[in-house]
XYZ file of C-alpha atoms in Angstrom:
395
model
C -0.716 -2.746 -17.163
C -2.882 -5.833 -17.326
C -5.873 -6.131 -15.045
C -7.382 -9.074 -13.143
C -10.943 -9.001 -11.855
C -11.554 -11.511 -9.060
C -15.087 -12.643 -8.233
C -15.614 -13.976 -4.687
C -18.723 -14.904 -2.738
C -18.070 -12.780 0.373
C -15.836 -9.916 1.415
C -14.543 -12.012 4.320
C -13.503 -14.883 2.074
C -11.775 -12.446 -0.278
C -9.938 -10.701 2.583
C -8.873 -13.898 4.351
C -8.523 -16.742 1.865
C -7.879 -14.902 -1.429
C -5.627 -12.167 -0.077
C -2.355 -14.010 -0.867
C -3.195 -14.250 -4.569
C -4.511 -10.679 -4.672
C -1.260 -9.444 -3.138
C 0.764 -11.685 -5.415
C -0.923 -10.282 -8.513
C -0.358 -6.709 -7.297
C 3.307 -7.439 -6.605
C 3.684 -8.825 -10.126
C 2.410 -5.649 -11.744
C -1.256 -6.423 -12.302
C -4.062 -3.994 -11.560
C -6.355 -5.897 -9.187
C -10.073 -5.419 -8.712
C -12.522 -7.657 -6.867
C -16.274 -8.235 -6.974
C -17.635 -9.734 -3.760
C -20.814 -10.170 -1.786
C -21.350 -9.076 1.778
C -21.245 -11.632 4.612
C -20.219 -11.178 8.244
C -18.281 -7.963 9.054
C -18.289 -7.033 5.366
C -17.397 -3.368 5.924
C -14.196 -4.257 7.799
C -13.204 -6.746 5.114
C -13.880 -4.228 2.338
C -11.527 -1.863 4.167
C -8.844 -4.579 4.383
C -9.063 -5.173 0.644
C -9.008 -1.473 -0.197
C -6.029 -0.795 2.074
C -4.122 -3.519 0.220
C -4.575 -1.688 -3.081
C -7.536 -3.677 -4.399
C -10.465 -1.826 -5.975
C -13.624 -3.416 -4.564
C -17.025 -3.742 -6.244
C -19.796 -4.750 -3.851
C -22.423 -7.138 -5.231
C -25.004 -7.958 -2.517
C -26.423 -11.462 -2.782
C -23.302 -13.086 -4.177
C -22.817 -14.570 -0.712
C -26.166 -16.431 -0.838
C -26.479 -20.197 -0.695
C -28.531 -22.199 -3.154
C -28.921 -22.280 -6.912
C -31.566 -19.807 -8.064
C -31.434 -19.331 -11.816
C -33.136 -15.944 -11.442
C -30.518 -14.750 -8.955
C -27.665 -16.087 -11.078
C -28.995 -14.294 -14.143
C -29.396 -11.001 -12.254
C -25.904 -11.310 -10.780
C -24.421 -12.187 -14.161
C -25.833 -8.971 -15.625
C -24.345 -6.973 -12.734
C -20.971 -8.662 -13.247
C -21.194 -7.948 -16.968
C -21.770 -4.255 -16.303
C -18.724 -4.147 -14.013
C -16.669 -5.984 -16.630
C -17.670 -3.446 -19.291
C -16.658 -0.565 -16.999
C -13.389 -2.017 -15.762
C -12.300 -3.903 -18.926
C -10.181 -6.624 -17.260
C -7.871 -8.927 -19.154
C -8.678 -11.870 -16.855
C -11.676 -12.803 -14.725
C -10.787 -15.298 -11.973
C -13.809 -16.574 -10.035
C -14.079 -18.674 -6.866
C -17.018 -20.863 -5.661
C -19.944 -22.318 -7.620
C -22.138 -19.209 -7.643
C -19.327 -16.872 -8.667
C -18.145 -19.323 -11.324
C -21.585 -19.678 -12.907
C -22.518 -15.990 -12.713
C -19.145 -15.013 -14.194
C -19.511 -17.568 -16.981
C -22.948 -16.223 -17.896
C -21.548 -12.686 -17.895
C -18.623 -13.594 -20.161
C -20.393 -15.667 -22.797
C -20.692 -12.641 -25.092
C -17.357 -11.142 -24.069
C -15.001 -13.668 -25.680
C -11.785 -11.636 -25.518
C -11.623 -11.752 -21.721
C -9.788 -14.736 -20.260
C -11.907 -16.726 -17.796
C -10.508 -18.899 -14.985
C -13.044 -20.553 -12.627
C -11.996 -22.124 -9.354
C -14.009 -24.792 -7.483
C -13.318 -24.322 -3.766
C -15.327 -27.351 -2.648
C -18.157 -29.442 -4.074
C -20.443 -28.544 -1.161
C -23.783 -29.889 -0.007
C -25.035 -30.534 -3.548
C -22.534 -33.383 -3.837
C -23.064 -35.081 -0.478
C -23.939 -38.776 -0.427
C -27.542 -39.675 0.315
C -28.827 -36.379 -1.051
C -32.542 -35.823 -1.620
C -34.078 -35.943 -5.098
C -34.300 -32.144 -5.065
C -30.596 -31.840 -4.208
C -29.697 -34.345 -6.916
C -31.649 -32.268 -9.427
C -29.764 -29.149 -8.360
C -26.490 -31.073 -8.650
C -27.390 -32.057 -12.205
C -28.160 -28.429 -13.026
C -24.836 -27.303 -11.558
C -22.942 -29.899 -13.577
C -24.818 -28.687 -16.649
C -23.463 -25.194 -16.054
C -19.941 -26.575 -15.707
C -20.288 -28.553 -18.950
C -21.342 -25.369 -20.724
C -18.504 -23.490 -19.014
C -15.931 -25.880 -20.495
C -16.149 -24.168 -23.889
C -15.467 -20.752 -22.346
C -12.921 -21.221 -19.572
C -9.198 -21.316 -20.203
C -8.495 -23.802 -17.402
C -10.367 -24.737 -14.225
C -8.874 -25.099 -10.747
C -9.918 -27.504 -7.990
C -8.772 -27.804 -4.379
C -8.826 -31.598 -4.194
C -8.564 -34.574 -6.517
C -12.072 -35.941 -5.898
C -13.727 -32.709 -7.026
C -11.400 -32.512 -10.018
C -12.399 -36.015 -11.048
C -16.156 -35.732 -10.499
C -16.751 -32.222 -11.839
C -13.844 -32.188 -14.268
C -14.942 -35.418 -15.946
C -18.497 -34.110 -16.312
C -17.098 -31.097 -18.185
C -15.452 -33.353 -20.765
C -12.346 -31.186 -21.035
C -8.767 -32.283 -21.608
C -6.784 -33.248 -18.492
C -4.208 -30.497 -19.055
C -6.950 -27.891 -18.547
C -7.776 -29.301 -15.109
C -5.527 -27.786 -12.459
C -5.193 -28.836 -8.821
C -4.169 -26.661 -5.885
C -3.963 -27.756 -2.274
C -6.599 -25.478 -0.814
C -6.381 -21.707 -0.907
C -2.921 -21.586 0.638
C -1.853 -20.043 3.911
C 0.587 -17.158 4.180
C 2.482 -17.580 7.474
C 2.974 -13.835 7.582
C -0.794 -13.400 7.911
C -1.001 -15.605 11.003
C -0.607 -13.861 14.327
C 2.462 -14.953 16.255
C 1.675 -17.024 19.347
C 4.305 -17.109 22.088
C 4.769 -19.577 24.940
C 3.430 -16.836 27.221
C 0.278 -16.573 25.072
C -0.237 -20.320 25.338
C 0.299 -20.274 29.096
C -2.209 -17.462 29.494
C -4.720 -19.344 27.331
C -4.371 -22.445 29.512
C -4.933 -20.319 32.624
C -8.047 -18.793 31.031
C -9.391 -22.215 30.054
C -8.952 -23.438 33.622
C -10.618 -20.320 35.028
C -13.542 -20.202 32.598
C -14.116 -23.874 31.808
C -12.342 -25.880 34.494
C -9.851 -27.381 32.021
C -6.800 -28.803 33.794
C -3.753 -26.993 32.293
C -1.739 -30.218 32.405
C -4.064 -32.116 30.080
C -3.473 -32.516 26.358
C -6.069 -30.639 24.352
C -7.957 -31.601 21.228
C -9.831 -28.760 19.547
C -12.663 -28.841 16.993
C -12.551 -25.421 15.262
C -15.821 -25.480 13.384
C -19.278 -24.029 13.111
C -21.732 -26.338 14.888
C -23.039 -28.012 11.731
C -24.022 -31.666 11.765
C -21.999 -32.217 8.587
C -18.818 -31.103 10.357
C -19.067 -34.156 12.637
C -19.915 -32.177 15.761
C -22.134 -34.886 17.270
C -19.447 -37.499 16.692
C -16.837 -35.274 18.337
C -18.907 -34.787 21.503
C -19.817 -38.487 21.678
C -16.231 -39.697 21.240
C -14.871 -37.110 23.695
C -17.400 -38.105 26.357
C -16.534 -41.774 25.981
C -12.812 -40.995 26.179
C -13.324 -39.027 29.383
C -15.106 -42.027 30.896
C -11.900 -44.011 30.342
C -9.003 -41.587 30.821
C -8.078 -38.403 32.687
C -5.205 -37.126 30.528
C -6.980 -35.102 27.813
C -9.597 -32.383 27.427
C -11.717 -31.474 24.431
C -12.690 -28.042 23.132
C -15.166 -26.947 20.498
C -14.755 -23.414 19.145
C -17.071 -21.952 16.523
C -20.383 -20.339 15.731
C -23.645 -21.955 16.772
C -26.477 -22.712 14.346
C -29.585 -21.017 15.661
C -33.111 -21.781 14.483
C -32.116 -24.337 11.854
C -32.038 -28.104 11.520
C -28.554 -28.103 10.001
C -26.723 -27.924 13.330
C -26.708 -27.250 17.066
C -27.837 -24.102 18.842
C -26.136 -22.660 21.914
C -28.588 -24.227 24.370
C -28.048 -27.715 22.957
C -24.284 -27.381 22.966
C -24.431 -26.168 26.549
C -26.216 -29.364 27.544
C -23.642 -31.496 25.710
C -20.763 -30.164 27.815
C -19.269 -31.990 30.769
C -16.047 -31.673 32.808
C -13.198 -31.883 30.321
C -15.444 -31.145 27.330
C -16.198 -27.473 26.718
C -17.897 -25.343 24.097
C -15.998 -22.056 23.750
C -18.238 -20.336 21.210
C -16.907 -18.186 18.407
C -13.335 -17.058 19.118
C -11.420 -14.224 17.525
C -8.284 -15.759 19.076
C -8.809 -19.174 17.489
C -5.141 -19.394 16.426
C -4.080 -19.110 20.070
C -6.648 -21.754 21.041
C -5.288 -24.073 18.347
C -1.682 -23.320 19.286
C -2.514 -24.412 22.848
C -3.807 -27.787 21.665
C -2.089 -31.043 20.796
C -4.515 -32.012 18.057
C -6.886 -30.325 15.601
C -9.991 -32.371 14.908
C -12.445 -32.123 12.012
C -14.581 -35.276 11.613
C -16.382 -33.758 8.624
C -18.625 -35.536 6.144
C -19.213 -32.320 4.183
C -17.741 -32.058 0.673
C -14.965 -29.653 1.621
C -12.476 -27.966 -0.691
C -9.603 -28.064 1.766
C -10.620 -26.934 5.267
C -8.736 -23.854 6.405
C -8.686 -25.105 10.002
C -6.726 -28.197 8.984
C -4.223 -26.149 6.983
C -3.746 -23.903 10.025
C -3.324 -27.003 12.173
C -0.560 -28.246 9.881
C 1.177 -24.879 9.991
C 1.047 -24.932 13.803
C 2.500 -28.447 13.876
C -0.574 -30.135 15.334
C -1.780 -33.693 15.105
C -4.552 -33.836 12.497
C -7.567 -36.034 13.189
C -9.982 -35.987 10.281
C -12.053 -38.102 7.942
C -11.517 -39.935 4.690
C -13.375 -37.216 2.787
C -12.308 -35.026 -0.162
C -10.171 -32.126 0.997
C -9.753 -33.593 4.475
C -7.914 -36.791 3.599
C -5.166 -34.853 1.831
C -4.086 -33.141 5.077
C -3.164 -36.311 6.958
C -0.996 -39.361 6.420
C -2.516 -41.881 8.766
C -0.147 -42.714 11.594
C 2.463 -40.177 10.437
C 1.034 -36.779 11.349
C -2.331 -37.868 12.680
C -5.230 -40.185 12.065
C -7.686 -40.563 9.191
C -11.001 -42.189 10.013
C -14.295 -43.179 8.485
C -16.877 -40.377 8.437
C -19.911 -40.430 10.758
C -18.173 -42.788 13.210
C -17.782 -41.832 16.864
C -16.175 -45.250 17.385
C -13.418 -44.484 14.879
C -12.893 -41.044 16.414
C -12.601 -42.534 19.903
C -10.032 -45.034 18.606
C -8.006 -42.146 17.156
C -8.057 -40.288 20.485
C -6.893 -43.405 22.320
C -4.137 -44.099 19.781
C -2.919 -40.519 20.173
C -1.992 -41.249 23.808
C 1.192 -42.958 22.538
C 2.073 -40.324 19.938
C 5.497 -38.708 19.755
C 4.688 -35.001 20.049
C 7.924 -33.761 18.475
C 7.613 -36.149 15.534
C 4.000 -35.172 14.889
C 4.925 -31.495 15.034
C 7.749 -31.902 12.513
C 5.674 -34.044 10.157
C 2.696 -31.693 10.075
C 4.902 -28.686 9.437
C 6.692 -30.570 6.662
C 3.349 -31.341 4.997
C 2.338 -27.696 5.255
C 5.539 -26.436 3.651
C 5.411 -28.933 0.792
C 1.713 -28.628 -0.052
C -0.136 -25.729 1.568
C 2.194 -22.738 1.759
C 0.588 -19.788 -0.051
C 3.743 -19.216 -2.095
C 3.201 -22.512 -3.917
C -0.445 -21.858 -4.760
C 0.019 -18.194 -5.640
C 2.969 -19.155 -7.823
C 0.776 -21.573 -9.783
C -1.865 -18.890 -10.357
C 0.691 -16.278 -11.429
C 2.247 -18.725 -13.871
C -1.191 -19.274 -15.401
C -1.857 -15.545 -15.696
C 1.500 -15.009 -17.405
C 1.299 -18.054 -19.685
C -2.274 -18.587 -20.915
C -3.238 -22.061 -22.030
C -3.932 -22.183 -25.759
C -5.858 -25.145 -27.109
C -4.195 -26.908 -29.998
C -6.018 -27.290 -33.256
């Protein structure tokens, strides 16, 4: 039996976002093993992977941010040792750090097929970056150029990343592959009944004073500036000054002791009647199912945000920005609204325009977009086809 070794940054990402492809490979007769870093609730996620039939190799530090050459070199040696023990036929890596560390590990192991996957350009590729960030971006692109001679193909989650990073690699277009995010398996999403929604609305009224008759817009995001959190609160407050028919919810982790986002105390002060911060929610799917619209006014270089894919699956209006990975989830005026990033004015205009939206039409359109682009079966099928039919360069 052939073996695939996946390399992921965290156990949680592997257990949530990569699980469809891991299961797909197992179902198609591959032996599946996975290297991953720690992250939040790592032990529980390791157990999820193991119970699925995946052999897990823990590599602490693979979850780290940044681009430390020393760390990458150390991690590449650890990956190389695991590769020598496990002897996979294919190494499939996800995220910048895992891609680079895997490439360094495989340079002297030419018989093993290597498939990197860019899951989002990230902060290194944001506009207006500092000189230090630009230098790190150049270094990252240098790694990808070197990687082009070793990888079989390379996957991206959106066209902008494929163009910017793919062109810098100077590889043939047929070796650049595009998926629509990581894919969502509907079977992995907890079922939400009308009773669940009704109980959620009762809880929101009890705990946050949210009128159960109001339409809800929810921002399911960590409280990072780059996710457009400030713009969301500003636009929501201005809407509430004008109308009494909607309420606005923010659900996600705070950012404590850092300049990158908002801490709990600040978010508490930003609340007002009709605008509530819910904190991190384990029942986020039920919160989203209770809403009319899912909002992500991001100016971060996303891959394809999971929250927007979930919003499409749930049939929600999508309100997001004209940014890579976000813009692909909405057809402006058809299943939601696409707006300029960093603009509370544009976000307010989208909320006002949504007052006249046809709920049933939006629901059908978003679900149609999910089925045609983001269903896990489509993305897993593309990966499995690649595993079974390796690309061979002519000449």
